[in-house]
Amino acid sequence: MKMMKHPSILILLALCICSTEATDPMADFCNKDTNISASSRISANIDGLLAQLVSKTASTGFLTSSYGNCQARFYGLAQCRGDVVGSKDCSSCIQDAAKQIRQRCPNQAEAMIWYDFCFLKYSNKTFIGKVDTSYGIIFYNTANVSDVTDPKNFKKELGALVDNIKAQALVPKNLGFGKAQTKLSPSVTLYAFVQCTRDLSKPDCSQCLATAVGYYQTICGDRKGCRVLFGSCYIRYELYPIFYAVGRMNVGAHDTVMTLV
């Protein structure tokens, strides 16, 4: 997967099979600019860091950690989605993420992996408490909302809904997570959530979400669904249930476009 610097855009057409229970991630990023030798010391430190994240994240749904010394020191962050914390799916997601990130990025000192229920990142440079929108992925539904609802009303209601969940995410007790739904018609409901990594301050969370919202407004338009993934936050909206545990029952295929930003 090629890294694209802002504001360059690469669009890849794909048919995405979307399942919240799949062990395959939504996306991953292996920073090719941080290639490292596969020495036993470096590998052991990455494995040690991931073991800490796997063993300790599930209790609270979030953990930052470090492992190793000097130039072989690695920093990591693992987080479950706000409405998944406390469930078995939180723990199993972190386990899957730790396994897959090593398989997909075996020789990189910096890597990220996104699942529907969790996110994991590690690097040989400290990143805790810093906003990371240097690399992003956007998935959007190829179908337009015009066949189910009025596009103008959709954009208005989506804007109000996103403002609501952004405000929720900035309330300390919500730990960077916000979700809500609104009726567009008797038969159409719009669902959305946002999530910041819990190491961010309130201003930094707000900044990250503002960047994510800017991208979905520019790229997704009036599509039926969209998700924007960054290393510090993400946002998603759909016209079908996506919240836990309702969302975990919604398994199906959706024509999507994946965009790297």
Tab-separated table of C-alpha atoms in Angstrom, residues 66-254:
chain	number	residue	atom	x	y	z
A	66	SER	CA	7.092	1.117	25.249
A	67	TYR	CA	9.593	-1.707	25.104
A	68	GLY	CA	13.352	-1.960	24.660
A	69	ASN	CA	16.278	0.391	25.181
A	70	CYS	CA	18.051	3.135	23.252
A	71	GLN	CA	17.802	2.843	19.461
A	72	ALA	CA	15.895	-0.420	19.703
A	73	ARG	CA	13.097	1.096	21.792
A	74	PHE	CA	9.568	0.890	20.390
A	75	TYR	CA	6.396	2.739	21.341
A	76	GLY	CA	2.908	1.358	20.919
A	77	LEU	CA	-0.762	2.227	21.223
A	78	ALA	CA	-3.783	-0.051	21.159
A	79	GLN	CA	-7.409	0.975	21.500
A	80	CYS	CA	-10.805	-0.644	21.152
A	81	ARG	CA	-13.732	1.303	19.755
A	82	GLY	CA	-15.672	3.084	22.470
A	83	ASP	CA	-18.816	0.962	22.255
A	84	VAL	CA	-16.831	-2.298	22.153
A	85	VAL	CA	-14.829	-1.760	25.375
A	86	GLY	CA	-15.588	-4.422	27.967
A	87	SER	CA	-16.635	-7.054	25.437
A	88	LYS	CA	-14.808	-10.188	24.337
A	89	ASP	CA	-14.594	-8.662	20.867
A	90	CYS	CA	-12.259	-5.985	22.244
A	91	SER	CA	-9.741	-8.541	23.447
A	92	SER	CA	-9.976	-10.744	20.355
A	93	CYS	CA	-9.621	-7.735	18.059
A	94	ILE	CA	-6.375	-6.614	19.727
A	95	GLN	CA	-5.033	-10.165	19.469
A	96	ASP	CA	-5.856	-10.297	15.762
A	97	ALA	CA	-4.342	-6.847	15.202
A	98	ALA	CA	-1.059	-7.764	16.897
A	99	LYS	CA	-0.771	-10.941	14.838
A	100	GLN	CA	-1.666	-9.377	11.517
A	101	ILE	CA	0.481	-6.252	11.866
A	102	ARG	CA	3.603	-8.387	12.266
A	103	GLN	CA	2.697	-10.531	9.278
A	104	ARG	CA	1.902	-7.561	7.070
A	105	CYS	CA	4.731	-5.261	8.220
A	106	PRO	CA	7.596	-7.613	9.178
A	107	ASN	CA	10.453	-5.213	8.376
A	108	GLN	CA	9.087	-1.779	9.236
A	109	ALA	CA	9.731	0.189	12.411
A	110	GLU	CA	6.421	2.020	12.052
A	111	ALA	CA	3.082	0.419	11.290
A	112	MET	CA	-0.651	0.888	11.857
A	113	ILE	CA	-3.614	-1.428	11.480
A	114	TRP	CA	-7.324	-0.642	11.570
A	115	TYR	CA	-10.126	-3.050	12.416
A	116	ASP	CA	-13.799	-2.269	12.811
A	117	PHE	CA	-13.514	-2.866	16.561
A	118	CYS	CA	-9.954	-1.703	17.316
A	119	PHE	CA	-6.789	0.101	16.207
A	120	LEU	CA	-3.110	-0.633	16.859
A	121	LYS	CA	0.055	1.290	16.087
A	122	TYR	CA	3.751	1.055	16.879
A	123	SER	CA	6.866	3.053	15.995
A	124	ASN	CA	10.504	3.451	16.974
A	125	LYS	CA	9.773	7.164	17.463
A	126	THR	CA	7.598	8.487	20.250
A	127	PHE	CA	4.174	9.576	19.006
A	128	ILE	CA	2.033	9.429	22.128
A	129	GLY	CA	-0.074	12.554	22.575
A	130	LYS	CA	0.585	13.819	19.048
A	131	VAL	CA	-2.000	14.240	16.282
A	132	ASP	CA	-1.308	11.932	13.347
A	133	THR	CA	-3.115	12.720	10.098
A	134	SER	CA	-0.019	12.149	7.941
A	135	TYR	CA	-1.596	9.104	6.328
A	136	GLY	CA	-5.264	8.390	5.833
A	137	ILE	CA	-7.633	5.988	4.144
A	138	ILE	CA	-11.163	6.738	2.996
A	139	PHE	CA	-13.780	4.134	2.138
A	140	TYR	CA	-17.034	5.286	0.602
A	141	ASN	CA	-20.096	3.555	-0.793
A	142	THR	CA	-20.413	3.907	-4.549
A	143	ALA	CA	-24.191	4.350	-4.275
A	144	ASN	CA	-25.718	7.818	-4.006
A	145	VAL	CA	-28.355	8.715	-1.397
A	146	SER	CA	-30.664	10.209	-4.031
A	147	ASP	CA	-32.483	6.902	-4.499
A	148	VAL	CA	-33.521	6.741	-0.824
A	149	THR	CA	-33.669	10.335	0.430
A	150	ASP	CA	-33.289	13.973	-0.606
A	151	PRO	CA	-29.544	14.771	-0.971
A	152	LYS	CA	-29.886	18.317	0.394
A	153	ASN	CA	-31.719	17.130	3.487
A	154	PHE	CA	-29.217	14.286	3.854
A	155	LYS	CA	-26.260	16.669	3.930
A	156	LYS	CA	-28.054	18.924	6.415
A	157	GLU	CA	-28.939	16.053	8.748
A	158	LEU	CA	-25.483	14.489	8.406
A	159	GLY	CA	-23.829	17.787	9.283
A	160	ALA	CA	-25.965	18.160	12.407
A	161	LEU	CA	-25.363	14.539	13.391
A	162	VAL	CA	-21.593	14.847	12.996
A	163	ASP	CA	-21.556	18.061	15.043
A	164	ASN	CA	-23.392	16.143	17.756
A	165	ILE	CA	-21.016	13.192	17.884
A	166	LYS	CA	-17.933	15.420	17.671
A	167	ALA	CA	-19.187	17.282	20.734
A	168	GLN	CA	-19.759	13.963	22.503
A	169	ALA	CA	-16.203	12.846	21.742
A	170	LEU	CA	-14.784	15.957	23.407
A	171	VAL	CA	-16.565	15.281	26.719
A	172	PRO	CA	-13.897	13.718	29.001
A	173	LYS	CA	-16.120	10.900	30.305
A	174	ASN	CA	-16.760	9.705	26.730
A	175	LEU	CA	-13.048	9.037	26.168
A	176	GLY	CA	-12.926	10.373	22.620
A	177	PHE	CA	-15.968	8.453	21.371
A	178	GLY	CA	-19.288	9.753	20.095
A	179	LYS	CA	-22.191	8.057	18.340
A	180	ALA	CA	-25.742	8.949	17.324
A	181	GLN	CA	-28.471	8.219	14.815
A	182	THR	CA	-31.245	10.231	13.216
A	183	LYS	CA	-34.326	9.449	11.152
A	184	LEU	CA	-34.240	10.786	7.596
A	185	SER	CA	-37.649	9.279	6.830
A	186	PRO	CA	-39.879	6.583	8.326
A	187	SER	CA	-37.826	3.938	6.527
A	188	VAL	CA	-34.338	5.502	6.433
A	189	THR	CA	-32.050	6.021	9.443
A	190	LEU	CA	-28.583	7.587	9.395
A	191	TYR	CA	-25.971	6.223	11.829
A	192	ALA	CA	-22.592	7.767	12.632
A	193	PHE	CA	-19.734	7.589	15.101
A	194	VAL	CA	-16.349	9.217	15.687
A	195	GLN	CA	-13.365	8.088	17.729
A	196	CYS	CA	-10.148	9.792	18.814
A	197	THR	CA	-7.267	7.873	20.334
A	198	ARG	CA	-7.362	8.469	24.064
A	199	ASP	CA	-3.837	9.869	24.272
A	200	LEU	CA	-4.987	13.092	22.570
A	201	SER	CA	-5.901	16.267	24.405
A	202	LYS	CA	-9.328	17.803	23.803
A	203	PRO	CA	-7.949	20.410	21.330
A	204	ASP	CA	-5.949	17.753	19.476
A	205	CYS	CA	-8.954	15.438	19.233
A	206	SER	CA	-10.997	18.329	17.858
A	207	GLN	CA	-8.263	19.117	15.323
A	208	CYS	CA	-8.036	15.512	14.131
A	209	LEU	CA	-11.798	15.172	13.746
A	210	ALA	CA	-11.982	18.466	11.862
A	211	THR	CA	-9.453	17.094	9.372
A	212	ALA	CA	-11.410	13.847	9.004
A	213	VAL	CA	-14.697	15.710	8.510
A	214	GLY	CA	-13.084	17.923	5.882
A	215	TYR	CA	-12.079	14.874	3.868
A	216	TYR	CA	-15.455	13.157	3.997
A	217	GLN	CA	-17.173	16.387	2.976
A	218	THR	CA	-14.815	16.761	0.009
A	219	ILE	CA	-14.553	13.172	-1.175
A	220	CYS	CA	-17.658	11.327	-0.022
A	221	GLY	CA	-20.235	13.929	-1.056
A	222	ASP	CA	-23.726	12.466	-0.788
A	223	ARG	CA	-22.670	8.822	-0.795
A	224	LYS	CA	-24.677	6.337	1.248
A	225	GLY	CA	-21.730	5.549	3.489
A	226	CYS	CA	-18.213	6.740	4.269
A	227	ARG	CA	-15.396	6.169	6.712
A	228	VAL	CA	-12.201	8.190	7.134
A	229	LEU	CA	-9.328	6.506	8.987
A	230	PHE	CA	-6.328	8.344	10.454
A	231	GLY	CA	-3.695	7.342	12.983
A	232	SER	CA	-5.303	9.491	15.685
A	233	CYS	CA	-9.006	9.468	14.848
A	234	TYR	CA	-11.669	8.206	12.507
A	235	ILE	CA	-15.245	8.872	11.482
A	236	ARG	CA	-17.920	6.722	9.897
A	237	TYR	CA	-21.516	7.099	8.753
A	238	GLU	CA	-23.884	4.612	7.112
A	239	LEU	CA	-27.547	4.101	6.295
A	240	TYR	CA	-27.566	0.787	8.165
A	241	PRO	CA	-26.837	-0.060	11.837
A	242	ILE	CA	-23.134	0.097	12.706
A	243	PHE	CA	-23.126	0.280	16.498
A	244	TYR	CA	-22.073	-2.559	18.763
A	245	ALA	CA	-23.719	-5.031	19.187
A	246	VAL	CA	-26.248	-4.267	16.452
A	247	GLY	CA	-23.516	-3.516	13.945
A	248	ARG	CA	-21.707	-6.816	14.536
A	249	MET	CA	-24.734	-8.655	13.162
A	250	ASN	CA	-24.717	-6.665	9.941
A	251	VAL	CA	-22.556	-8.707	7.581
A	252	GLY	CA	-22.711	-8.128	3.856
A	253	ALA	CA	-21.093	-6.894	0.685
A	254	HIS	CA	-21.071	-3.236	-0.279
